[in-house]
Amino acid sequence: MTRHFLELTDLSVAELDEVLRLGVAPIASLGCPLRGLGAALIFEKPSNRTRQSMEMAVVQLGGHPVYTRGEEVGFDTRETVEDVTRIMAGYHAVLAARVFDHRVVSRMAAVSAVPVVNMLSDHSHPLQALADTMTMLAEFGSLRDRSIAYVGDFNNVARSLSEACVMLGAHVHLGCPEGYEASDDDLARIDGLGAGTIVQTRDPVSAVAGADAVHTDTWTSMGQEMEKAERMEVFGRYQVNDGLLAAAGPNAIFMHCLPAYRGLEVSAEVIDGPRSRVFAQGHNRMHAARGLLAFLLADTDRTDLAR
Ligand code: CP
Ligand code: NVA
């Protein structure tokens, strides 16, 4: 069966553990599951980390990445998402896409003979959550009963991060303003994913109280630029700065998927200070991507793919 990775929850808890284990395993131990094979990386939005880390993960597994801009393939303008996917699945062992509308990666997965990976959609950013948890595991050993705070917009990054943390047994505390918070459905669903829990407050100080890690993300995600002025007003008191971090645990670390906007969602003192783990977190994107690709390709019949 072709496995896809559109959401963090496409993995069971045991499979998430396995992906994270593969991500930190020596590269040589993974073999070369992509030897002689391609990986299509389609981007409808800009990227630094995701493109670079996915390209290098493909290379480390013996394959060849083909970067393609969204306008080149023209999903549903030049040809349908399904036609693009069926053609590319004949060239590549894996298809990955960064899209505005999550339904595009779902439609790709519905017709693809090879794994489809979500490299960020309006709904979720599961590759980021793999790197986030890998970074926290390196710090804490285990996430079980750790307190993880996320302050700001309950967006794609926050959703996937929350899912991963609850699956690994952590207690997630969201601090999000009205209108930008997790829905009751999201909270109930995520709470049921594993041994951890999730709760939400509108007060950033109580969200971070006693936290082991404090996460945030941009207040204005790609595609939301028209809402920027309104968002600046709403999110003003949700900045992660030294004052807010004073309420967190004494050894709390700071995390951010990047790109970051100093002076908005995070102060320069925090992101450039000793609690920050953002560069290790960014570098872990490559290791996490390698683990995920090795996992997805483990059951693939490579003879067939190299036809
Ligand atoms: N964190 C992240 O996905 O970064 P890029 O947008 O640079 O890929
Ligand atoms: N939430 C951000 C993450 C960028 C990596 C966005 O979607 O633009």
Short mmCIF file of C-alpha atoms and ligand atoms in Angstrom, two decimals:
data_model
loop_
_atom_site.label_atom_id
_atom_site.label_comp_id
_atom_site.label_asym_id
_atom_site.label_seq_id
_atom_site.Cartn_x
_atom_site.Cartn_y
_atom_site.Cartn_z
CA MET A 1 0.00 0.00 0.00
CA THR A 2 1.35 3.45 -0.88
CA ARG A 3 1.89 5.50 2.25
CA HIS A 4 1.40 9.26 2.12
CA PHE A 5 2.38 11.96 4.63
CA LEU A 6 -0.18 14.72 4.40
CA GLU A 7 -0.69 15.03 8.15
CA LEU A 8 1.36 14.09 11.19
CA THR A 9 -1.54 11.79 12.07
CA ASP A 10 -0.92 9.71 8.95
CA LEU A 11 1.58 8.03 11.31
CA SER A 12 0.65 5.96 14.34
CA VAL A 13 2.46 6.77 17.57
CA ALA A 14 4.79 3.78 16.99
CA GLU A 15 5.46 4.93 13.41
CA LEU A 16 6.21 8.46 14.58
CA ASP A 17 8.77 6.99 17.00
CA GLU A 18 10.22 4.97 14.11
CA VAL A 19 10.49 7.99 11.78
CA LEU A 20 12.26 9.98 14.50
CA ARG A 21 14.58 7.03 15.18
CA LEU A 22 15.42 6.73 11.47
CA GLY A 23 16.08 10.47 11.38
CA VAL A 24 18.91 10.21 13.90
CA ALA A 25 20.25 6.87 12.64
CA PRO A 26 23.58 6.94 10.76
CA ILE A 27 22.95 7.70 7.09
CA ALA A 28 24.89 4.59 6.03
CA SER A 29 22.48 2.41 8.01
CA LEU A 30 19.57 3.53 5.83
CA GLY A 31 21.00 2.04 2.64
CA CYS A 32 20.22 3.99 -0.49
CA PRO A 33 16.47 3.59 -0.96
CA LEU A 34 16.40 6.32 -3.61
CA ARG A 35 19.37 5.10 -5.64
CA GLY A 36 18.73 5.91 -9.28
CA LEU A 37 15.34 7.43 -8.43
CA GLY A 38 13.86 10.90 -8.41
CA ALA A 39 11.87 13.02 -5.99
CA ALA A 40 9.67 15.82 -7.33
CA LEU A 41 9.52 18.85 -5.03
CA ILE A 42 6.77 21.26 -6.12
CA PHE A 43 6.53 24.68 -4.46
CA GLU A 44 3.57 27.04 -4.84
CA LYS A 45 5.10 29.24 -2.09
CA PRO A 46 8.65 30.36 -1.22
CA SER A 47 10.92 28.23 0.96
CA ASN A 48 14.40 28.13 2.41
CA ARG A 49 14.46 25.27 4.94
CA THR A 50 11.95 22.94 3.33
CA ARG A 51 13.48 23.03 -0.12
CA GLN A 52 17.08 22.77 1.05
CA SER A 53 16.44 20.07 3.66
CA MET A 54 14.29 17.94 1.37
CA GLU A 55 16.76 18.21 -1.50
CA MET A 56 19.64 17.17 0.72
CA ALA A 57 17.67 14.35 2.37
CA VAL A 58 16.93 12.96 -1.10
CA VAL A 59 20.63 13.19 -2.02
CA GLN A 60 21.63 11.47 1.24
CA LEU A 61 19.32 8.56 0.34
CA GLY A 62 20.92 8.23 -3.10
CA GLY A 63 18.23 10.00 -5.13
CA HIS A 64 17.87 13.04 -7.35
CA PRO A 65 15.57 15.91 -6.34
CA VAL A 66 13.76 17.88 -9.03
CA TYR A 67 12.66 21.31 -7.79
CA THR A 68 9.64 22.67 -9.61
CA ARG A 69 7.83 25.96 -9.07
CA GLY A 70 4.07 25.80 -8.82
CA GLU A 71 3.51 28.07 -11.80
CA GLU A 72 5.56 25.76 -14.01
CA VAL A 73 3.17 22.84 -13.56
CA GLY A 74 0.16 25.14 -13.17
CA PHE A 75 -2.12 23.04 -10.96
CA ASP A 76 -5.64 23.33 -12.40
CA THR A 77 -4.59 26.07 -14.81
CA ARG A 78 -2.10 24.42 -17.17
CA GLU A 79 -3.41 20.94 -16.36
CA THR A 80 -5.30 19.25 -13.58
CA VAL A 81 -3.71 18.27 -10.28
CA GLU A 82 -4.52 14.66 -11.17
CA ASP A 83 -2.82 14.78 -14.58
CA VAL A 84 0.31 16.40 -13.11
CA THR A 85 0.42 13.76 -10.39
CA ARG A 86 -0.09 10.72 -12.59
CA ILE A 87 2.65 11.85 -14.97
CA MET A 88 5.15 12.71 -12.22
CA ALA A 89 4.47 9.44 -10.38
CA GLY A 90 5.89 7.67 -13.45
CA TYR A 91 9.19 9.55 -13.12
CA HIS A 92 9.68 9.74 -9.38
CA ALA A 93 9.71 7.58 -6.25
CA VAL A 94 8.15 10.34 -4.16
CA LEU A 95 6.17 13.51 -4.88
CA ALA A 96 6.23 16.39 -2.42
CA ALA A 97 4.32 19.66 -2.63
CA ARG A 98 3.96 22.98 -0.76
CA VAL A 99 0.50 24.29 -1.57
CA PHE A 100 -1.92 27.07 -0.72
CA ASP A 101 -4.94 24.75 -0.52
CA HIS A 102 -4.57 21.49 1.40
CA ARG A 103 -7.07 19.86 -0.95
CA VAL A 104 -4.37 19.84 -3.64
CA VAL A 105 -2.13 17.42 -1.72
CA SER A 106 -5.19 15.29 -0.87
CA ARG A 107 -6.08 15.10 -4.57
CA MET A 108 -2.49 14.19 -5.41
CA ALA A 109 -2.51 11.37 -2.85
CA ALA A 110 -5.81 10.06 -4.20
CA VAL A 111 -4.27 9.25 -7.59
CA SER A 112 -0.56 8.82 -6.88
CA ALA A 113 1.14 5.43 -7.14
CA VAL A 114 4.06 6.76 -5.08
CA PRO A 115 4.14 8.50 -1.67
CA VAL A 116 2.95 12.12 -1.54
CA VAL A 117 4.45 14.39 1.13
CA ASN A 118 2.89 17.66 2.32
CA MET A 119 5.66 20.27 2.50
CA LEU A 120 3.24 22.83 4.08
CA SER A 121 -0.35 23.67 3.28
CA ASP A 122 -2.81 26.17 4.72
CA HIS A 123 -3.86 23.39 7.12
CA SER A 124 -0.69 21.71 8.35
CA HIS A 125 3.09 21.47 8.29
CA PRO A 126 3.88 17.93 9.38
CA LEU A 127 7.54 17.89 8.26
CA GLN A 128 8.11 20.85 10.59
CA ALA A 129 6.54 18.98 13.50
CA LEU A 130 8.95 16.07 12.96
CA ALA A 131 11.91 18.43 13.29
CA ASP A 132 10.31 20.20 16.27
CA THR A 133 9.86 16.97 18.19
CA MET A 134 13.30 15.70 17.17
CA THR A 135 14.81 18.88 18.61
CA MET A 136 12.87 18.63 21.87
CA LEU A 137 13.72 14.93 22.21
CA ALA A 138 17.41 15.82 21.91
CA GLU A 139 16.89 18.33 24.70
CA PHE A 140 14.62 16.41 27.06
CA GLY A 141 15.17 12.72 26.19
CA SER A 142 11.42 12.12 26.19
CA LEU A 143 8.38 14.35 25.76
CA ARG A 144 6.24 12.36 28.17
CA ASP A 145 4.65 14.76 30.68
CA ARG A 146 6.67 17.71 29.40
CA SER A 147 4.82 21.01 29.22
CA ILE A 148 4.94 22.56 25.74
CA ALA A 149 3.52 26.04 25.11
CA TYR A 150 2.58 27.54 21.76
CA VAL A 151 1.79 31.25 21.72
CA GLY A 152 0.23 33.08 18.76
CA ASP A 153 -1.78 32.04 15.74
CA PHE A 154 -3.20 28.52 15.76
CA ASN A 155 -1.98 27.91 12.22
CA ASN A 156 -0.57 25.07 10.12
CA VAL A 157 2.59 24.86 12.25
CA ALA A 158 0.69 24.93 15.55
CA ARG A 159 -1.74 22.22 14.45
CA SER A 160 0.96 19.72 13.40
CA LEU A 161 3.16 20.56 16.41
CA SER A 162 0.25 20.02 18.80
CA GLU A 163 -0.57 16.68 17.21
CA ALA A 164 3.02 15.44 17.47
CA CYS A 165 3.40 16.58 21.08
CA VAL A 166 0.19 14.91 22.28
CA MET A 167 1.10 11.70 20.41
CA LEU A 168 4.43 11.67 22.26
CA GLY A 169 2.82 12.24 25.66
CA ALA A 170 3.39 15.96 26.20
CA HIS A 171 0.92 18.46 27.61
CA VAL A 172 0.28 21.27 25.13
CA HIS A 173 -0.82 24.72 26.30
CA LEU A 174 -2.01 27.02 23.54
CA GLY A 175 -2.14 30.77 24.10
CA CYS A 176 -4.09 32.21 21.16
CA PRO A 177 -6.25 35.32 20.71
CA GLU A 178 -9.95 35.15 19.97
CA GLY A 179 -10.62 34.37 16.34
CA TYR A 180 -7.19 32.81 15.84
CA GLU A 181 -7.51 29.86 18.19
CA ALA A 182 -7.96 26.11 17.81
CA SER A 183 -11.57 25.04 17.27
CA ASP A 184 -13.31 22.83 19.80
CA ASP A 185 -13.20 20.06 17.21
CA ASP A 186 -9.45 20.43 16.78
CA LEU A 187 -8.91 20.43 20.55
CA ALA A 188 -11.03 17.30 21.09
CA ARG A 189 -9.44 15.48 18.17
CA ILE A 190 -5.85 16.33 19.16
CA ASP A 191 -6.48 15.50 22.82
CA GLY A 192 -7.44 11.97 21.76
CA LEU A 193 -4.31 11.31 19.72
CA GLY A 194 -2.05 9.98 22.45
CA ALA A 195 -0.96 10.03 26.06
CA GLY A 196 -0.59 13.80 26.15
CA THR A 197 -3.22 16.52 26.50
CA ILE A 198 -4.03 19.91 25.00
CA VAL A 199 -5.67 22.94 26.56
CA GLN A 200 -6.17 26.50 25.31
CA THR A 201 -6.28 29.92 26.90
CA ARG A 202 -6.35 33.48 25.58
CA ASP A 203 -3.78 34.53 28.16
CA PRO A 204 -0.20 34.13 26.91
CA VAL A 205 1.21 34.28 30.44
CA SER A 206 -0.86 31.36 31.70
CA ALA A 207 -0.12 29.44 28.47
CA VAL A 208 3.63 29.53 29.12
CA ALA A 209 3.46 29.09 32.92
CA GLY A 210 6.02 26.46 33.91
CA ALA A 211 6.59 25.39 30.29
CA ASP A 212 9.63 23.37 29.26
CA ALA A 213 9.50 24.75 25.72
CA VAL A 214 7.83 27.85 24.32
CA HIS A 215 7.02 27.89 20.59
CA THR A 216 5.70 30.61 18.36
CA ASP A 217 5.37 31.32 14.62
CA THR A 218 4.74 34.29 12.39
CA TRP A 219 1.48 36.16 12.96
CA THR A 220 0.96 36.42 9.19
CA SER A 221 1.44 33.22 7.24
CA MET A 222 2.14 32.99 3.52
CA GLY A 223 -1.08 33.80 1.69
CA GLN A 224 -2.43 36.01 4.52
CA GLU A 225 -0.46 39.16 3.65
CA MET A 226 -3.69 41.16 3.09
CA GLU A 227 -4.58 40.63 6.78
CA LYS A 228 -1.23 41.81 8.12
CA ALA A 229 -2.32 45.17 9.61
CA GLU A 230 -5.28 43.64 11.43
CA ARG A 231 -3.14 40.80 12.72
CA MET A 232 -0.51 43.22 14.09
CA GLU A 233 -3.24 44.75 16.28
CA VAL A 234 -4.63 41.43 17.49
CA PHE A 235 -1.34 39.71 18.29
CA GLY A 236 0.52 42.60 19.96
CA ARG A 237 0.46 41.12 23.48
CA TYR A 238 1.44 37.64 22.26
CA GLN A 239 5.08 38.48 21.56
CA VAL A 240 7.52 36.02 23.11
CA ASN A 241 10.00 38.24 24.93
CA ASP A 242 12.00 38.08 28.14
CA GLY A 243 8.98 39.27 30.12
CA LEU A 244 6.78 36.43 28.86
CA LEU A 245 9.53 33.83 29.19
CA ALA A 246 9.93 34.80 32.85
CA ALA A 247 6.66 32.94 33.45
CA ALA A 248 7.98 29.75 31.80
CA GLY A 249 10.03 27.07 33.53
CA PRO A 250 13.52 28.11 34.70
CA ASN A 251 15.20 26.05 31.95
CA ALA A 252 12.62 26.66 29.24
CA ILE A 253 13.85 26.65 25.68
CA PHE A 254 12.50 28.81 22.84
CA MET A 255 11.57 27.39 19.45
CA HIS A 256 10.33 28.83 16.14
CA CYS A 257 10.02 27.12 12.76
CA LEU A 258 11.43 30.22 10.99
CA PRO A 259 11.33 32.53 9.13
CA ALA A 260 11.04 34.79 12.21
CA TYR A 261 10.15 38.45 12.45
CA ARG A 262 12.17 39.99 15.27
CA GLY A 263 10.18 42.62 17.13
CA LEU A 264 6.86 41.02 16.18
CA GLU A 265 6.13 37.46 17.36
CA VAL A 266 9.52 37.21 19.09
CA SER A 267 12.00 39.71 20.50
CA ALA A 268 15.59 39.70 19.27
CA GLU A 269 16.84 38.98 22.85
CA VAL A 270 14.87 35.75 22.95
CA ILE A 271 15.52 34.36 19.47
CA ASP A 272 19.19 35.31 19.58
CA GLY A 273 19.60 34.45 23.27
CA PRO A 274 20.74 31.35 25.17
CA ARG A 275 17.31 29.74 25.41
CA SER A 276 16.83 29.69 21.64
CA ARG A 277 17.12 26.38 19.79
CA VAL A 278 15.92 27.68 16.43
CA PHE A 279 19.02 26.82 14.42
CA ALA A 280 19.26 23.25 15.71
CA GLN A 281 15.53 23.03 14.99
CA GLY A 282 16.06 24.28 11.42
CA HIS A 283 18.98 21.89 10.85
CA ASN A 284 16.87 19.01 12.13
CA ARG A 285 14.53 19.58 9.20
CA MET A 286 17.02 17.66 7.04
CA HIS A 287 17.43 14.76 9.47
CA ALA A 288 13.69 14.51 10.03
CA ALA A 289 13.01 14.58 6.28
CA ARG A 290 15.57 11.81 5.74
CA GLY A 291 13.92 9.68 8.41
CA LEU A 292 10.48 10.25 6.93
CA LEU A 293 11.58 9.42 3.37
CA ALA A 294 13.41 6.29 4.53
CA PHE A 295 10.24 5.21 6.35
CA LEU A 296 7.91 5.90 3.40
CA LEU A 297 10.19 4.14 0.93
CA ALA A 298 10.90 1.10 3.10
CA ASP A 299 8.02 -0.90 1.63
CA THR A 300 8.30 0.44 -1.89
CA ASP A 301 9.11 -2.02 -4.65
CA ARG A 302 12.17 -0.31 -6.10
CA THR A 303 12.40 -2.64 -9.08
CA ASP A 304 9.01 -1.44 -10.16
CA LEU A 305 9.89 2.22 -9.59
CA ALA A 306 13.03 1.92 -11.71
CA ARG A 307 11.05 0.42 -14.61
N1 CP B 1 10.04 26.38 8.45
C1 CP B 1 9.90 26.34 7.10
O1 CP B 1 9.11 25.58 6.53
O2 CP B 1 10.74 27.19 6.47
P1 CP B 1 10.70 27.51 4.90
O3 CP B 1 9.40 28.22 4.62
O4 CP B 1 11.90 28.37 4.67
O5 CP B 1 10.76 26.22 4.14
N1 NVA B 2 2.91 29.52 9.28
C1 NVA B 2 3.93 29.89 8.32
C2 NVA B 2 5.03 28.89 8.38
C3 NVA B 2 6.18 29.17 7.46
C4 NVA B 2 7.20 28.10 7.46
C5 NVA B 2 3.33 30.01 6.94
O1 NVA B 2 2.47 29.18 6.59
O2 NVA B 2 3.70 30.92 6.22
#
